[in-house]
Amino acid sequence: MGSTSAHGETGTGTGSGAGPGRRDLIKRSAALGLISVPTMSFLTACASGGDAPKAAGAKAAVTKENPFGLAKGTKLDVVVFKGGFGDDYAKAWEAVFDKKWGTSSTHLGTPEITGKLQTRFNGGNPPDVVDDSGAQKIKLDVLAKSNQLADLTPVLDAPSLDDPAKKVRDLLIPGTVEQGMQGGKCVSLNYVYTVFGFWYSGKLFKEKGWTPPKTWDEFLDVCTKAKEAGIGGLAHQGKFPYYINVVIMDLIAKKGGLEAMKAIDNLEPNAFEGSAAALAAVEALYEVVEKGLLMPGTNGLTHTESQTAWNQYKAAFIPSGSWLENEQIKQTPDDFDMRFLPMPLLPDSALPFEAIRAGAGEPFIVPEQAANKPGGLEFIRSMLSREWSTIFAQQANSLTVVKDGVDPGVKLRPGTQSAVAALKQAGTNTFNYLYPDWYSEMDSSIQDASNELMAKRIQPKEWIKRAQAAVNKAAQDPNAKNNRRS
């Protein structure tokens, strides 16, 4: 996780991504994975007899039904991040796509996006579609700066498969396009609508008589009661500080309002230093550390290790994006009753308790040098249909960025249902950060500072100093002038 991007780091969320990431409500970071086997050359195919497969880059006539000129009989190379969402949904998509277009898809689902694809990008033979997510994703801003990403504006302006009278962009949840922008151009389609916050066990809270907290003081009170009961208060995915940054950044946004969030995305000189909301947020989290309310050992655990301990009732709370339920499905007891909780409020917060971080996550890209670029673009367009959105909801227990994109009969699990309910209660009170995708180095530096904070190696004011230094360095990026939000 995501981004995170972070979500399902096994590779956030997602997550790593430190990030963002679901449908009229939820779920992050989604995961795909396909990779292609080297195809036979055209001459070799002819020599062997039989019908030769068409060259991957072959094009057909451009029509309203075929806006990118995808040629039948071509190969499609798809790679998806295999994390919290698995990759069964992608296999189902590919089967539908191949049947419709006469293509031959190859599929790779992997948590190691960078490990599997870096050399392919460097060598000029990347896949046609990539779900670039997880802790080992290739940084989107790095790919964008090296002109490795295709402009997805043609997909957004193409006719929707569900209603050809409408453009694809008209059927997307607000904020989706903005989330995929790099330097003023849309280069990724963030597919999963994700919510971020705390998670808890409804069963544990019922047994202990605990009330889900709405204020930070109430949160600390539950953590203290948990400690007295021999249970950790807060678990976090220590080896992936992307997750604990969800807590800090959500507290900042809710305390200082949308202007505090935008100041960070827009790299303002007072984004952290001089921000009362930022200091209050970091000090609030540090109080958990100082009072010994962390689950013992959580600082040294991976995302799955901490989450599994939490599933074993060893902690009251854990931060994550809404991919958590699907990622932990095998480790979660049947009666666990997973629930979502918006970030509790600090005193005098600008936003209400119901406000939550929610937005598009799980970025899908079409490489600029893809052998079958028309196929990659058409695949992205197909993802934004009601049919494919429903397939995703069924297979990955998550909603997508397609408005009303899931058939009514699809049943979601308890945690996802609670996140959907929270999103409805939030109404228009949603927010989402863009800096993790715009400035990956800045995001990493802030995560490093959070890791030091949770280990008590630095104090809150030092965290603020390091975070502002990361902002100031990112502000020197020539691309920063195009990465602005109003």
Tab-separated table of N, CA and C in Angstrom, residues 31-35 77-81 89 108 110 113-114 117 120-121 126-133 137-138 140 143 149 152 187-189 362-367 370 376 379-380 383:
chain	number	residue	atom	x	y	z
A	31	ALA	N	-5.536	-5.881	-6.810
A	31	ALA	CA	-4.305	-6.458	-7.201
A	31	ALA	C	-4.442	-7.223	-8.470
A	32	LEU	N	-3.548	-7.114	-9.381
A	32	LEU	CA	-3.590	-7.822	-10.623
A	32	LEU	C	-2.242	-8.420	-10.906
A	33	GLY	N	-2.150	-9.387	-11.770
A	33	GLY	CA	-0.852	-9.848	-12.137
A	33	GLY	C	-0.821	-10.685	-13.339
A	34	LEU	N	-0.192	-10.237	-14.369
A	34	LEU	CA	-0.016	-11.041	-15.542
A	34	LEU	C	1.301	-10.727	-16.184
A	35	ILE	N	1.975	-11.707	-16.695
A	35	ILE	CA	3.198	-11.393	-17.417
A	35	ILE	C	3.268	-12.277	-18.632
A	77	ASP	N	-0.191	-9.061	-22.827
A	77	ASP	CA	0.706	-9.396	-21.716
A	77	ASP	C	0.285	-8.585	-20.489
A	78	VAL	N	-0.273	-9.260	-19.495
A	78	VAL	CA	-0.793	-8.570	-18.311
A	78	VAL	C	-0.040	-9.011	-17.055
A	79	VAL	N	0.328	-8.040	-16.224
A	79	VAL	CA	0.996	-8.333	-14.954
A	79	VAL	C	0.225	-7.630	-13.844
A	80	VAL	N	-0.163	-8.406	-12.812
A	80	VAL	CA	-0.899	-7.792	-11.717
A	80	VAL	C	-0.249	-8.066	-10.369
A	81	PHE	N	-0.327	-7.057	-9.511
A	81	PHE	CA	0.156	-7.207	-8.142
A	81	PHE	C	-0.746	-8.211	-7.420
A	89	TYR	N	-9.561	-12.360	-9.935
A	89	TYR	CA	-10.399	-11.427	-10.693
A	89	TYR	C	-9.763	-11.115	-12.044
A	108	LEU	N	0.591	-12.868	-15.233
A	108	LEU	CA	1.497	-13.051	-14.108
A	108	LEU	C	0.933	-12.298	-12.918
A	110	THR	N	2.000	-11.369	-9.128
A	110	THR	CA	3.214	-11.393	-8.315
A	110	THR	C	3.232	-10.226	-7.337
A	113	ILE	N	6.614	-6.583	-8.158
A	113	ILE	CA	6.471	-5.831	-9.403
A	113	ILE	C	7.818	-5.299	-9.893
A	114	THR	N	8.570	-4.640	-9.022
A	114	THR	CA	9.875	-4.109	-9.440
A	114	THR	C	10.820	-5.225	-9.848
A	117	LEU	N	9.678	-6.610	-13.242
A	117	LEU	CA	9.455	-5.730	-14.393
A	117	LEU	C	10.508	-4.656	-14.633
A	120	ARG	N	12.500	-5.291	-17.646
A	120	ARG	CA	11.679	-5.246	-18.861
A	120	ARG	C	11.417	-3.800	-19.284
A	121	PHE	N	11.155	-2.921	-18.304
A	121	PHE	CA	10.993	-1.505	-18.642
A	121	PHE	C	12.310	-0.951	-19.192
A	126	PRO	N	8.205	-3.817	-21.956
A	126	PRO	CA	7.327	-3.970	-20.795
A	126	PRO	C	6.044	-4.697	-21.171
A	127	PRO	N	5.259	-5.135	-20.181
A	127	PRO	CA	3.957	-5.750	-20.457
A	127	PRO	C	3.007	-4.711	-21.062
A	128	ASP	N	1.802	-5.159	-21.414
A	128	ASP	CA	0.809	-4.266	-22.015
A	128	ASP	C	-0.082	-3.609	-20.965
A	129	VAL	N	-0.273	-4.286	-19.838
A	129	VAL	CA	-1.061	-3.756	-18.727
A	129	VAL	C	-0.366	-4.169	-17.428
A	130	VAL	N	-0.261	-3.243	-16.480
A	130	VAL	CA	0.380	-3.563	-15.204
A	130	VAL	C	-0.443	-2.965	-14.061
A	131	ASP	N	-0.687	-3.771	-13.035
A	131	ASP	CA	-1.213	-3.265	-11.771
A	131	ASP	C	0.009	-2.975	-10.915
A	132	ASP	N	0.426	-1.717	-10.889
A	132	ASP	CA	1.685	-1.322	-10.255
A	132	ASP	C	1.434	-0.954	-8.800
A	133	SER	N	1.398	-1.965	-7.939
A	133	SER	CA	1.014	-1.737	-6.549
A	133	SER	C	1.900	-2.531	-5.603
A	137	LYS	N	6.320	-1.997	-5.686
A	137	LYS	CA	5.878	-1.397	-6.945
A	137	LYS	C	6.986	-0.523	-7.518
A	138	ILE	N	6.915	-0.254	-8.812
A	138	ILE	CA	7.813	0.715	-9.432
A	138	ILE	C	7.176	2.086	-9.233
A	140	LEU	N	5.546	5.437	-9.531
A	140	LEU	CA	4.874	6.035	-10.683
A	140	LEU	C	5.546	7.329	-11.124
A	143	LEU	N	8.560	6.452	-13.239
A	143	LEU	CA	8.177	6.004	-14.580
A	143	LEU	C	7.710	7.175	-15.429
A	149	LEU	N	5.140	5.924	-19.337
A	149	LEU	CA	3.712	5.672	-19.151
A	149	LEU	C	2.876	6.291	-20.257
A	152	LEU	N	-3.478	8.110	-20.548
A	152	LEU	CA	-4.753	7.390	-20.512
A	152	LEU	C	-5.951	8.291	-20.826
A	187	VAL	N	-1.847	9.284	-16.155
A	187	VAL	CA	-1.023	8.165	-16.613
A	187	VAL	C	-1.307	6.871	-15.856
A	188	SER	N	-2.240	6.909	-14.887
A	188	SER	CA	-2.617	5.671	-14.199
A	188	SER	C	-4.100	5.695	-13.899
A	189	LEU	N	-4.692	4.504	-13.912
A	189	LEU	CA	-6.108	4.370	-13.579
A	189	LEU	C	-6.175	3.687	-12.223
A	362	GLU	N	-4.835	1.442	-6.101
A	362	GLU	CA	-4.469	0.323	-6.967
A	362	GLU	C	-4.303	0.805	-8.415
A	363	PRO	N	-3.172	1.442	-8.705
A	363	PRO	CA	-2.959	2.026	-10.029
A	363	PRO	C	-2.639	1.013	-11.126
A	364	PHE	N	-3.423	1.068	-12.187
A	364	PHE	CA	-3.168	0.279	-13.391
A	364	PHE	C	-2.580	1.192	-14.455
A	365	ILE	N	-1.563	0.714	-15.129
A	365	ILE	CA	-0.880	1.518	-16.142
A	365	ILE	C	-0.749	0.755	-17.452
A	366	VAL	N	-0.590	1.499	-18.528
A	366	VAL	CA	-0.244	0.946	-19.838
A	366	VAL	C	1.106	1.552	-20.197
A	367	PRO	N	2.159	0.748	-20.276
A	367	PRO	CA	3.472	1.296	-20.617
A	367	PRO	C	3.486	1.917	-22.013
A	370	ALA	N	4.606	-0.469	-24.659
A	370	ALA	CA	3.921	-1.763	-24.711
A	370	ALA	C	3.822	-2.256	-26.150
A	376	GLY	N	-3.758	-2.886	-24.410
A	376	GLY	CA	-3.678	-2.388	-23.040
A	376	GLY	C	-4.727	-1.329	-22.767
A	379	PHE	N	-8.143	-2.897	-22.585
A	379	PHE	CA	-8.278	-3.642	-21.332
A	379	PHE	C	-8.688	-2.691	-20.199
A	380	ILE	N	-8.048	-1.512	-20.151
A	380	ILE	CA	-8.388	-0.523	-19.129
A	380	ILE	C	-9.840	-0.066	-19.311
A	383	MET	N	-12.150	-2.648	-17.952
A	383	MET	CA	-12.171	-2.675	-16.486
A	383	MET	C	-13.238	-1.739	-15.927
